[in-house]
Amino acid sequence: MREAYQTDYKLQVISAIKANDSDTLNSIYNTNYPKIEALILKNNGTIEHAKDIYQEAFLAVWQNIKQNKFIPNNESSINGYLYTIAKNKWMDVLRSQGFKKTIVVSQLHHFEIKDEENNGINDDILKDKRLEDVMLAFKNLGNACKSLLRKFYFEKKSMNLIAEELALDSASTRNKKYRCMQKLRQIALKNN
């Protein structure tokens, strides 16, 4: 009995997808989007990232079904396939060099050295120069500060977890992070 249901479902859904049935496509689209959005938001993404990745994944599933590259047995196999494609696409984005640069810049936004007047110099050039200064300053920090800042800003570990790893209490760890940021600022300003 169950096999008959799966065969029925398979034929109906595959036929509907191949015929571009808007109700079926909308149902699949709307059912799965929240899971993909949650996945991407939890992993350094934005809603725009989620929409883009989901759109690409959905199109890939649609094309693969139309071309008989993927034949779903039931609704959950479509959902799982769609989730897997979206997850893999998001992992590719996270691994990409452009995204790593974006993360670095976004993690250092609070560190920007403020100029009251930039004498008409292009703002992007200034940002690139500041980022270079910060990265150079970071290289000149002591290992303890580098390790702490790397754990907090790049590995996104909580202060409590970092405190545990360093065998310190949370307040001491926060003070240490503050002193490291001050030192990083001083080095960057001195290099200018």
Short mmCIF file of N, CA and C in Angstrom, two decimals:
data_model
loop_
_atom_site.label_atom_id
_atom_site.label_comp_id
_atom_site.label_asym_id
_atom_site.label_seq_id
_atom_site.Cartn_x
_atom_site.Cartn_y
_atom_site.Cartn_z
N MET A 1 0.83 -1.20 0.00
CA MET A 1 0.00 0.00 0.00
C MET A 1 0.87 1.27 0.00
N ARG A 2 1.91 1.25 0.87
CA ARG A 2 2.77 2.41 0.95
C ARG A 2 3.54 2.65 -0.35
N GLU A 3 3.98 1.55 -0.97
CA GLU A 3 4.70 1.67 -2.24
C GLU A 3 3.81 2.28 -3.32
N ALA A 4 2.54 1.92 -3.31
CA ALA A 4 1.60 2.48 -4.28
C ALA A 4 1.46 3.98 -4.08
N TYR A 5 1.41 4.41 -2.79
CA TYR A 5 1.31 5.84 -2.48
C TYR A 5 2.55 6.56 -2.98
N GLN A 6 3.75 5.97 -2.71
CA GLN A 6 4.99 6.61 -3.15
C GLN A 6 5.05 6.70 -4.67
N THR A 7 4.64 5.67 -5.35
CA THR A 7 4.64 5.69 -6.82
C THR A 7 3.68 6.74 -7.34
N ASP A 8 2.48 6.79 -6.73
CA ASP A 8 1.49 7.81 -7.09
C ASP A 8 2.06 9.21 -6.88
N TYR A 9 2.61 9.41 -5.70
CA TYR A 9 3.15 10.73 -5.35
C TYR A 9 4.27 11.09 -6.33
N LYS A 10 5.17 10.13 -6.55
CA LYS A 10 6.31 10.37 -7.43
C LYS A 10 5.84 10.80 -8.81
N LEU A 11 4.89 10.08 -9.35
CA LEU A 11 4.39 10.42 -10.69
C LEU A 11 3.70 11.78 -10.71
N GLN A 12 2.89 12.05 -9.69
CA GLN A 12 2.16 13.33 -9.64
C GLN A 12 3.11 14.51 -9.50
N VAL A 13 4.02 14.41 -8.55
CA VAL A 13 4.94 15.53 -8.30
C VAL A 13 5.88 15.73 -9.47
N ILE A 14 6.46 14.66 -9.97
CA ILE A 14 7.38 14.79 -11.09
C ILE A 14 6.65 15.39 -12.30
N SER A 15 5.43 14.91 -12.57
CA SER A 15 4.64 15.46 -13.69
C SER A 15 4.35 16.93 -13.45
N ALA A 16 3.96 17.28 -12.22
CA ALA A 16 3.63 18.68 -11.91
C ALA A 16 4.85 19.58 -12.06
N ILE A 17 5.99 19.12 -11.59
CA ILE A 17 7.22 19.92 -11.69
C ILE A 17 7.62 20.08 -13.16
N LYS A 18 7.58 18.99 -13.89
CA LYS A 18 7.95 19.06 -15.32
C LYS A 18 7.00 19.94 -16.11
N ALA A 19 5.74 20.03 -15.65
CA ALA A 19 4.75 20.87 -16.33
C ALA A 19 4.77 22.31 -15.79
N ASN A 20 5.72 22.59 -14.90
CA ASN A 20 5.84 23.91 -14.27
C ASN A 20 4.56 24.33 -13.56
N ASP A 21 3.91 23.37 -12.88
CA ASP A 21 2.69 23.65 -12.14
C ASP A 21 3.02 24.61 -10.99
N SER A 22 2.46 25.81 -11.07
CA SER A 22 2.82 26.85 -10.11
C SER A 22 2.42 26.49 -8.67
N ASP A 23 1.30 25.81 -8.47
CA ASP A 23 0.90 25.44 -7.11
C ASP A 23 1.92 24.50 -6.48
N THR A 24 2.34 23.50 -7.23
CA THR A 24 3.32 22.54 -6.72
C THR A 24 4.66 23.23 -6.46
N LEU A 25 5.12 24.02 -7.42
CA LEU A 25 6.40 24.71 -7.25
C LEU A 25 6.35 25.68 -6.08
N ASN A 26 5.25 26.44 -5.96
CA ASN A 26 5.11 27.37 -4.83
C ASN A 26 5.09 26.63 -3.50
N SER A 27 4.39 25.51 -3.46
CA SER A 27 4.31 24.73 -2.23
C SER A 27 5.70 24.25 -1.80
N ILE A 28 6.46 23.70 -2.73
CA ILE A 28 7.82 23.23 -2.42
C ILE A 28 8.69 24.42 -2.00
N TYR A 29 8.58 25.51 -2.76
CA TYR A 29 9.39 26.71 -2.50
C TYR A 29 9.11 27.24 -1.09
N ASN A 30 7.84 27.47 -0.78
CA ASN A 30 7.47 28.08 0.50
C ASN A 30 7.69 27.17 1.69
N THR A 31 7.58 25.87 1.49
CA THR A 31 7.79 24.92 2.59
C THR A 31 9.25 24.88 3.01
N ASN A 32 10.15 24.99 2.07
CA ASN A 32 11.57 24.79 2.35
C ASN A 32 12.37 26.05 2.65
N TYR A 33 11.91 27.21 2.21
CA TYR A 33 12.71 28.43 2.37
C TYR A 33 13.08 28.72 3.82
N PRO A 34 12.15 28.63 4.80
CA PRO A 34 12.52 28.99 6.18
C PRO A 34 13.70 28.18 6.73
N LYS A 35 13.78 26.91 6.37
CA LYS A 35 14.89 26.06 6.84
C LYS A 35 16.22 26.53 6.26
N ILE A 36 16.20 26.91 5.00
CA ILE A 36 17.44 27.36 4.34
C ILE A 36 17.85 28.72 4.90
N GLU A 37 16.88 29.60 5.10
CA GLU A 37 17.18 30.91 5.67
C GLU A 37 17.81 30.74 7.05
N ALA A 38 17.25 29.89 7.88
CA ALA A 38 17.78 29.66 9.23
C ALA A 38 19.22 29.13 9.16
N LEU A 39 19.46 28.20 8.25
CA LEU A 39 20.80 27.63 8.08
C LEU A 39 21.81 28.72 7.75
N ILE A 40 21.46 29.58 6.80
CA ILE A 40 22.40 30.60 6.33
C ILE A 40 22.59 31.71 7.37
N LEU A 41 21.51 32.10 8.03
CA LEU A 41 21.64 33.13 9.06
C LEU A 41 22.50 32.65 10.23
N LYS A 42 22.41 31.36 10.56
CA LYS A 42 23.22 30.80 11.64
C LYS A 42 24.69 30.69 11.25
N ASN A 43 24.97 30.75 9.97
CA ASN A 43 26.34 30.56 9.48
C ASN A 43 26.87 31.78 8.74
N ASN A 44 26.80 32.92 9.40
CA ASN A 44 27.38 34.18 8.92
C ASN A 44 26.72 34.80 7.71
N GLY A 45 25.53 34.37 7.35
CA GLY A 45 24.87 34.93 6.18
C GLY A 45 23.83 35.97 6.52
N THR A 46 23.29 36.58 5.49
CA THR A 46 22.23 37.57 5.63
C THR A 46 20.97 37.03 4.94
N ILE A 47 19.89 37.74 5.08
CA ILE A 47 18.65 37.34 4.40
C ILE A 47 18.86 37.39 2.88
N GLU A 48 19.61 38.38 2.40
CA GLU A 48 19.90 38.46 0.96
C GLU A 48 20.68 37.24 0.49
N HIS A 49 21.68 36.83 1.30
CA HIS A 49 22.42 35.61 0.97
C HIS A 49 21.47 34.43 0.89
N ALA A 50 20.59 34.33 1.89
CA ALA A 50 19.65 33.19 1.95
C ALA A 50 18.76 33.17 0.71
N LYS A 51 18.25 34.32 0.31
CA LYS A 51 17.38 34.38 -0.86
C LYS A 51 18.13 33.96 -2.12
N ASP A 52 19.36 34.45 -2.28
CA ASP A 52 20.15 34.12 -3.46
C ASP A 52 20.49 32.63 -3.51
N ILE A 53 20.98 32.11 -2.40
CA ILE A 53 21.36 30.69 -2.34
C ILE A 53 20.14 29.82 -2.58
N TYR A 54 19.02 30.18 -1.94
CA TYR A 54 17.81 29.36 -2.07
C TYR A 54 17.32 29.36 -3.52
N GLN A 55 17.36 30.52 -4.15
CA GLN A 55 16.94 30.62 -5.54
C GLN A 55 17.78 29.69 -6.43
N GLU A 56 19.11 29.72 -6.22
CA GLU A 56 20.00 28.87 -7.01
C GLU A 56 19.72 27.39 -6.75
N ALA A 57 19.56 27.04 -5.47
CA ALA A 57 19.32 25.64 -5.11
C ALA A 57 17.98 25.16 -5.67
N PHE A 58 16.95 26.00 -5.57
CA PHE A 58 15.63 25.63 -6.05
C PHE A 58 15.67 25.39 -7.56
N LEU A 59 16.35 26.28 -8.28
CA LEU A 59 16.48 26.11 -9.74
C LEU A 59 17.24 24.83 -10.09
N ALA A 60 18.27 24.53 -9.31
CA ALA A 60 19.04 23.31 -9.56
C ALA A 60 18.17 22.07 -9.37
N VAL A 61 17.36 22.05 -8.31
CA VAL A 61 16.47 20.92 -8.07
C VAL A 61 15.45 20.81 -9.20
N TRP A 62 14.85 21.92 -9.56
CA TRP A 62 13.84 21.95 -10.63
C TRP A 62 14.43 21.41 -11.94
N GLN A 63 15.64 21.90 -12.28
CA GLN A 63 16.28 21.44 -13.53
C GLN A 63 16.64 19.96 -13.45
N ASN A 64 17.16 19.51 -12.31
CA ASN A 64 17.54 18.11 -12.16
C ASN A 64 16.34 17.17 -12.26
N ILE A 65 15.20 17.60 -11.74
CA ILE A 65 13.99 16.78 -11.85
C ILE A 65 13.51 16.77 -13.30
N LYS A 66 13.52 17.93 -13.95
CA LYS A 66 13.08 18.01 -15.35
C LYS A 66 13.95 17.16 -16.27
N GLN A 67 15.25 17.08 -15.94
CA GLN A 67 16.19 16.34 -16.80
C GLN A 67 16.40 14.89 -16.32
N ASN A 68 15.55 14.45 -15.38
CA ASN A 68 15.63 13.09 -14.82
C ASN A 68 16.97 12.77 -14.15
N LYS A 69 17.67 13.79 -13.68
CA LYS A 69 18.91 13.57 -12.95
C LYS A 69 18.61 13.24 -11.49
N PHE A 70 17.43 13.65 -11.03
CA PHE A 70 16.98 13.35 -9.67
C PHE A 70 15.51 12.94 -9.74
N ILE A 71 15.21 11.78 -9.18
CA ILE A 71 13.82 11.30 -9.18
C ILE A 71 13.39 11.12 -7.73
N PRO A 72 12.59 12.04 -7.21
CA PRO A 72 12.19 11.98 -5.80
C PRO A 72 11.21 10.83 -5.54
N ASN A 73 11.38 10.18 -4.39
CA ASN A 73 10.45 9.12 -3.99
C ASN A 73 9.26 9.68 -3.22
N ASN A 74 9.50 10.76 -2.49
CA ASN A 74 8.43 11.36 -1.69
C ASN A 74 8.79 12.82 -1.42
N GLU A 75 7.92 13.48 -0.69
CA GLU A 75 8.13 14.91 -0.43
C GLU A 75 9.40 15.15 0.37
N SER A 76 9.67 14.30 1.35
CA SER A 76 10.86 14.54 2.17
C SER A 76 12.15 14.34 1.37
N SER A 77 12.13 13.50 0.32
CA SER A 77 13.35 13.37 -0.48
C SER A 77 13.61 14.64 -1.28
N ILE A 78 12.56 15.33 -1.72
CA ILE A 78 12.73 16.63 -2.40
C ILE A 78 13.27 17.64 -1.40
N ASN A 79 12.66 17.69 -0.22
CA ASN A 79 13.08 18.65 0.81
C ASN A 79 14.55 18.43 1.19
N GLY A 80 14.92 17.17 1.40
CA GLY A 80 16.30 16.86 1.77
C GLY A 80 17.29 17.21 0.67
N TYR A 81 16.91 16.92 -0.55
CA TYR A 81 17.77 17.21 -1.71
C TYR A 81 17.97 18.72 -1.85
N LEU A 82 16.90 19.46 -1.71
CA LEU A 82 16.95 20.92 -1.80
C LEU A 82 17.83 21.50 -0.69
N TYR A 83 17.67 21.00 0.53
CA TYR A 83 18.45 21.45 1.68
C TYR A 83 19.94 21.16 1.45
N THR A 84 20.24 19.97 0.96
CA THR A 84 21.63 19.58 0.73
C THR A 84 22.29 20.46 -0.33
N ILE A 85 21.57 20.73 -1.41
CA ILE A 85 22.14 21.60 -2.46
C ILE A 85 22.38 23.01 -1.91
N ALA A 86 21.40 23.54 -1.18
CA ALA A 86 21.55 24.89 -0.61
C ALA A 86 22.72 24.93 0.37
N LYS A 87 22.82 23.91 1.21
CA LYS A 87 23.91 23.85 2.19
C LYS A 87 25.26 23.81 1.48
N ASN A 88 25.38 22.99 0.45
CA ASN A 88 26.64 22.90 -0.29
C ASN A 88 26.98 24.21 -1.00
N LYS A 89 25.95 24.86 -1.56
CA LYS A 89 26.20 26.16 -2.22
C LYS A 89 26.67 27.19 -1.20
N TRP A 90 26.06 27.18 0.00
CA TRP A 90 26.46 28.13 1.04
C TRP A 90 27.89 27.83 1.52
N MET A 91 28.24 26.56 1.64
CA MET A 91 29.60 26.20 2.04
C MET A 91 30.61 26.71 1.01
N ASP A 92 30.26 26.62 -0.27
CA ASP A 92 31.13 27.15 -1.32
C ASP A 92 31.33 28.65 -1.15
N VAL A 93 30.25 29.36 -0.81
CA VAL A 93 30.36 30.81 -0.60
C VAL A 93 31.27 31.10 0.59
N LEU A 94 31.07 30.37 1.68
CA LEU A 94 31.88 30.60 2.88
C LEU A 94 33.36 30.33 2.62
N ARG A 95 33.64 29.36 1.76
CA ARG A 95 35.04 29.02 1.45
C ARG A 95 35.67 29.99 0.46
N SER A 96 34.85 30.75 -0.24
CA SER A 96 35.37 31.63 -1.29
C SER A 96 36.22 32.75 -0.71
N GLN A 97 37.21 33.16 -1.46
CA GLN A 97 38.13 34.20 -1.02
C GLN A 97 37.40 35.53 -0.80
N GLY A 98 36.47 35.86 -1.67
CA GLY A 98 35.74 37.13 -1.55
C GLY A 98 34.95 37.20 -0.27
N PHE A 99 34.35 36.09 0.14
CA PHE A 99 33.57 36.10 1.38
C PHE A 99 34.48 36.21 2.58
N LYS A 100 35.64 35.55 2.54
CA LYS A 100 36.57 35.65 3.66
C LYS A 100 37.00 37.09 3.86
N LYS A 101 37.26 37.80 2.75
CA LYS A 101 37.63 39.22 2.86
C LYS A 101 36.50 40.02 3.46
N THR A 102 35.26 39.72 3.05
CA THR A 102 34.11 40.44 3.59
C THR A 102 34.01 40.22 5.09
N ILE A 103 34.22 39.00 5.53
CA ILE A 103 34.15 38.71 6.96
C ILE A 103 35.22 39.50 7.70
N VAL A 104 36.44 39.51 7.17
CA VAL A 104 37.52 40.23 7.83
C VAL A 104 37.14 41.70 7.97
N VAL A 105 36.70 42.31 6.88
CA VAL A 105 36.35 43.72 6.92
C VAL A 105 35.19 43.96 7.88
N SER A 106 34.17 43.12 7.83
CA SER A 106 33.02 43.35 8.69
C SER A 106 33.37 43.12 10.15
N GLN A 107 34.31 42.25 10.45
CA GLN A 107 34.69 42.02 11.83
C GLN A 107 35.49 43.20 12.38
N LEU A 108 36.11 43.97 11.50
CA LEU A 108 36.96 45.07 11.95
C LEU A 108 36.29 46.43 11.81
N HIS A 109 34.98 46.45 11.51
CA HIS A 109 34.31 47.73 11.27
C HIS A 109 34.40 48.67 12.47
N HIS A 110 34.39 48.12 13.68
CA HIS A 110 34.43 48.96 14.87
C HIS A 110 35.82 49.55 15.10
N PHE A 111 36.80 49.08 14.36
CA PHE A 111 38.18 49.49 14.56
C PHE A 111 38.60 50.65 13.68
N GLU A 112 37.74 51.04 12.76
CA GLU A 112 38.13 52.05 11.77
C GLU A 112 38.74 53.28 12.43
N ILE A 113 39.81 53.74 11.83
CA ILE A 113 40.47 54.95 12.28
C ILE A 113 39.76 56.11 11.60
N LYS A 114 39.25 57.03 12.37
CA LYS A 114 38.41 58.09 11.80
C LYS A 114 39.27 59.26 11.31
N ASP A 115 39.00 59.71 10.12
CA ASP A 115 39.61 60.92 9.57
C ASP A 115 38.52 61.97 9.48
N GLU A 116 38.81 63.15 9.98
CA GLU A 116 37.81 64.20 9.88
C GLU A 116 37.65 64.66 8.45
N GLU A 117 38.75 64.64 7.72
CA GLU A 117 38.69 65.10 6.34
C GLU A 117 39.57 64.19 5.51
N ASN A 118 39.10 63.72 4.39
CA ASN A 118 39.92 62.80 3.60
C ASN A 118 40.47 63.46 2.34
N ASN A 119 40.36 64.77 2.26
CA ASN A 119 40.92 65.54 1.15
C ASN A 119 40.50 65.01 -0.22
N GLY A 120 39.27 64.51 -0.33
CA GLY A 120 38.75 64.08 -1.61
C GLY A 120 39.24 62.71 -2.08
N ILE A 121 39.97 61.98 -1.23
CA ILE A 121 40.47 60.66 -1.62
C ILE A 121 39.30 59.70 -1.62
N ASN A 122 39.27 58.82 -2.59
CA ASN A 122 38.21 57.82 -2.71
C ASN A 122 38.09 57.02 -1.42
N ASP A 123 36.85 56.89 -0.89
CA ASP A 123 36.58 56.21 0.37
C ASP A 123 37.01 54.74 0.34
N ASP A 124 36.85 54.06 -0.81
CA ASP A 124 37.25 52.65 -0.91
C ASP A 124 38.75 52.50 -0.75
N ILE A 125 39.49 53.45 -1.31
CA ILE A 125 40.95 53.41 -1.18
C ILE A 125 41.34 53.57 0.28
N LEU A 126 40.66 54.50 0.97
CA LEU A 126 40.93 54.69 2.40
C LEU A 126 40.62 53.42 3.19
N LYS A 127 39.50 52.78 2.90
CA LYS A 127 39.13 51.56 3.62
C LYS A 127 40.16 50.46 3.38
N ASP A 128 40.60 50.30 2.12
CA ASP A 128 41.62 49.31 1.81
C ASP A 128 42.91 49.60 2.58
N LYS A 129 43.30 50.88 2.60
CA LYS A 129 44.52 51.28 3.30
C LYS A 129 44.38 50.99 4.79
N ARG A 130 43.23 51.31 5.36
CA ARG A 130 43.01 51.05 6.79
C ARG A 130 43.06 49.56 7.08
N LEU A 131 42.46 48.77 6.21
CA LEU A 131 42.46 47.32 6.41
C LEU A 131 43.90 46.80 6.37
N GLU A 132 44.69 47.30 5.41
CA GLU A 132 46.10 46.91 5.35
C GLU A 132 46.81 47.28 6.64
N ASP A 133 46.55 48.50 7.14
CA ASP A 133 47.18 48.96 8.38
C ASP A 133 46.79 48.05 9.55
N VAL A 134 45.52 47.69 9.62
CA VAL A 134 45.04 46.83 10.71
C VAL A 134 45.68 45.45 10.61
N MET A 135 45.73 44.89 9.40
CA MET A 135 46.31 43.56 9.24
C MET A 135 47.81 43.57 9.56
N LEU A 136 48.51 44.64 9.17
CA LEU A 136 49.93 44.77 9.50
C LEU A 136 50.10 44.88 11.02
N ALA A 137 49.26 45.70 11.64
CA ALA A 137 49.30 45.85 13.10
C ALA A 137 49.02 44.52 13.78
N PHE A 138 48.07 43.77 13.24
CA PHE A 138 47.70 42.47 13.81
C PHE A 138 48.91 41.53 13.80
N LYS A 139 49.68 41.56 12.68
CA LYS A 139 50.87 40.71 12.58
C LYS A 139 51.90 41.07 13.65
N ASN A 140 51.92 42.35 14.05
CA ASN A 140 52.91 42.82 15.03
C ASN A 140 52.45 42.66 16.48
N LEU A 141 51.24 42.18 16.68
CA LEU A 141 50.75 41.92 18.04
C LEU A 141 51.45 40.70 18.62
N GLY A 142 51.46 40.61 19.93
CA GLY A 142 51.99 39.42 20.58
C GLY A 142 51.08 38.23 20.31
N ASN A 143 51.64 37.03 20.47
CA ASN A 143 50.88 35.81 20.18
C ASN A 143 49.63 35.66 21.04
N ALA A 144 49.72 36.05 22.31
CA ALA A 144 48.56 35.91 23.21
C ALA A 144 47.40 36.78 22.71
N CYS A 145 47.69 38.01 22.33
CA CYS A 145 46.64 38.91 21.83
C CYS A 145 46.11 38.41 20.49
N LYS A 146 47.02 37.99 19.62
CA LYS A 146 46.58 37.47 18.31
C LYS A 146 45.62 36.31 18.51
N SER A 147 45.97 35.41 19.38
CA SER A 147 45.16 34.22 19.62
C SER A 147 43.78 34.61 20.17
N LEU A 148 43.76 35.49 21.15
CA LEU A 148 42.49 35.90 21.75
C LEU A 148 41.59 36.60 20.72
N LEU A 149 42.13 37.55 19.98
CA LEU A 149 41.33 38.28 18.99
C LEU A 149 40.87 37.37 17.86
N ARG A 150 41.73 36.45 17.45
CA ARG A 150 41.36 35.50 16.40
C ARG A 150 40.17 34.64 16.87
N LYS A 151 40.24 34.16 18.10
CA LYS A 151 39.15 33.32 18.64
C LYS A 151 37.84 34.09 18.68
N PHE A 152 37.92 35.35 19.11
CA PHE A 152 36.69 36.13 19.28
C PHE A 152 36.12 36.63 17.95
N TYR A 153 36.95 37.25 17.12
CA TYR A 153 36.44 37.88 15.91
C TYR A 153 36.33 36.95 14.70
N PHE A 154 37.24 36.03 14.56
CA PHE A 154 37.24 35.19 13.37
C PHE A 154 36.60 33.82 13.59
N GLU A 155 36.86 33.24 14.77
CA GLU A 155 36.25 31.94 15.07
C GLU A 155 34.89 32.11 15.74
N LYS A 156 34.55 33.35 16.10
CA LYS A 156 33.25 33.71 16.68
C LYS A 156 32.94 32.93 17.96
N LYS A 157 33.96 32.72 18.77
CA LYS A 157 33.76 32.03 20.05
C LYS A 157 33.26 33.04 21.07
N SER A 158 32.48 32.58 22.02
CA SER A 158 31.96 33.47 23.07
C SER A 158 33.09 33.79 24.05
N MET A 159 32.93 34.90 24.77
CA MET A 159 33.93 35.28 25.77
C MET A 159 34.02 34.21 26.86
N ASN A 160 32.90 33.58 27.21
CA ASN A 160 32.91 32.54 28.24
C ASN A 160 33.74 31.34 27.79
N LEU A 161 33.58 30.94 26.54
CA LEU A 161 34.34 29.81 26.01
C LEU A 161 35.82 30.15 25.93
N ILE A 162 36.14 31.35 25.50
CA ILE A 162 37.54 31.79 25.43
C ILE A 162 38.13 31.81 26.84
N ALA A 163 37.36 32.31 27.81
CA ALA A 163 37.82 32.36 29.20
C ALA A 163 38.15 30.95 29.69
N GLU A 164 37.28 29.99 29.37
CA GLU A 164 37.53 28.59 29.74
C GLU A 164 38.83 28.10 29.12
N GLU A 165 39.00 28.36 27.83
CA GLU A 165 40.20 27.89 27.12
C GLU A 165 41.47 28.51 27.70
N LEU A 166 41.37 29.76 28.17
CA LEU A 166 42.54 30.45 28.72
C LEU A 166 42.68 30.24 30.22
N ALA A 167 41.73 29.51 30.81
CA ALA A 167 41.71 29.26 32.26
C ALA A 167 41.67 30.58 33.04
N LEU A 168 40.83 31.50 32.58
CA LEU A 168 40.63 32.79 33.25
C LEU A 168 39.14 32.97 33.51
N ASP A 169 38.80 33.97 34.34
CA ASP A 169 37.38 34.27 34.50
C ASP A 169 36.96 35.22 33.38
N SER A 170 35.64 35.36 33.18
CA SER A 170 35.11 36.15 32.06
C SER A 170 35.56 37.60 32.11
N ALA A 171 35.54 38.20 33.30
CA ALA A 171 35.92 39.61 33.42
C ALA A 171 37.38 39.82 33.01
N SER A 172 38.25 38.94 33.43
CA SER A 172 39.67 39.06 33.06
C SER A 172 39.85 38.90 31.55
N THR A 173 39.10 38.00 30.99
CA THR A 173 39.19 37.77 29.54
C THR A 173 38.72 39.00 28.78
N ARG A 174 37.61 39.61 29.24
CA ARG A 174 37.12 40.83 28.59
C ARG A 174 38.16 41.95 28.70
N ASN A 175 38.77 42.09 29.88
CA ASN A 175 39.80 43.12 30.07
C ASN A 175 41.00 42.86 29.15
N LYS A 176 41.37 41.61 29.05
CA LYS A 176 42.49 41.25 28.18
C LYS A 176 42.17 41.58 26.72
N LYS A 177 40.94 41.26 26.28
CA LYS A 177 40.53 41.58 24.92
C LYS A 177 40.57 43.10 24.69
N TYR A 178 40.08 43.86 25.67
CA TYR A 178 40.08 45.32 25.57
C TYR A 178 41.52 45.84 25.43
N ARG A 179 42.42 45.32 26.27
CA ARG A 179 43.83 45.76 26.20
C ARG A 179 44.45 45.38 24.86
N CYS A 180 44.11 44.20 24.35
CA CYS A 180 44.64 43.78 23.05
C CYS A 180 44.15 44.71 21.94
N MET A 181 42.86 45.08 21.98
CA MET A 181 42.32 46.01 20.97
C MET A 181 43.01 47.37 21.07
N GLN A 182 43.26 47.83 22.30
CA GLN A 182 43.96 49.11 22.50
C GLN A 182 45.37 49.04 21.88
N LYS A 183 46.04 47.93 22.15
CA LYS A 183 47.39 47.73 21.62
C LYS A 183 47.36 47.70 20.09
N LEU A 184 46.36 47.00 19.52
CA LEU A 184 46.22 46.93 18.06
C LEU A 184 46.00 48.34 17.49
N ARG A 185 45.17 49.15 18.13
CA ARG A 185 44.93 50.52 17.68
C ARG A 185 46.22 51.34 17.72
N GLN A 186 46.95 51.20 18.84
CA GLN A 186 48.21 51.97 18.98
C GLN A 186 49.21 51.61 17.88
N ILE A 187 49.36 50.32 17.62
CA ILE A 187 50.29 49.88 16.58
C ILE A 187 49.86 50.42 15.22
N ALA A 188 48.57 50.33 14.92
CA ALA A 188 48.06 50.81 13.63
C ALA A 188 48.25 52.31 13.48
N LEU A 189 47.98 53.05 14.55
CA LEU A 189 48.15 54.51 14.50
C LEU A 189 49.61 54.90 14.38
N LYS A 190 50.47 54.15 15.08
CA LYS A 190 51.91 54.43 15.02
C LYS A 190 52.46 54.16 13.61
N ASN A 191 51.93 53.12 12.94
CA ASN A 191 52.38 52.80 11.59
C ASN A 191 51.99 53.89 10.60
N ASN A 192 50.93 54.63 10.91
CA ASN A 192 50.51 55.73 10.02
C ASN A 192 51.41 56.91 10.25
#
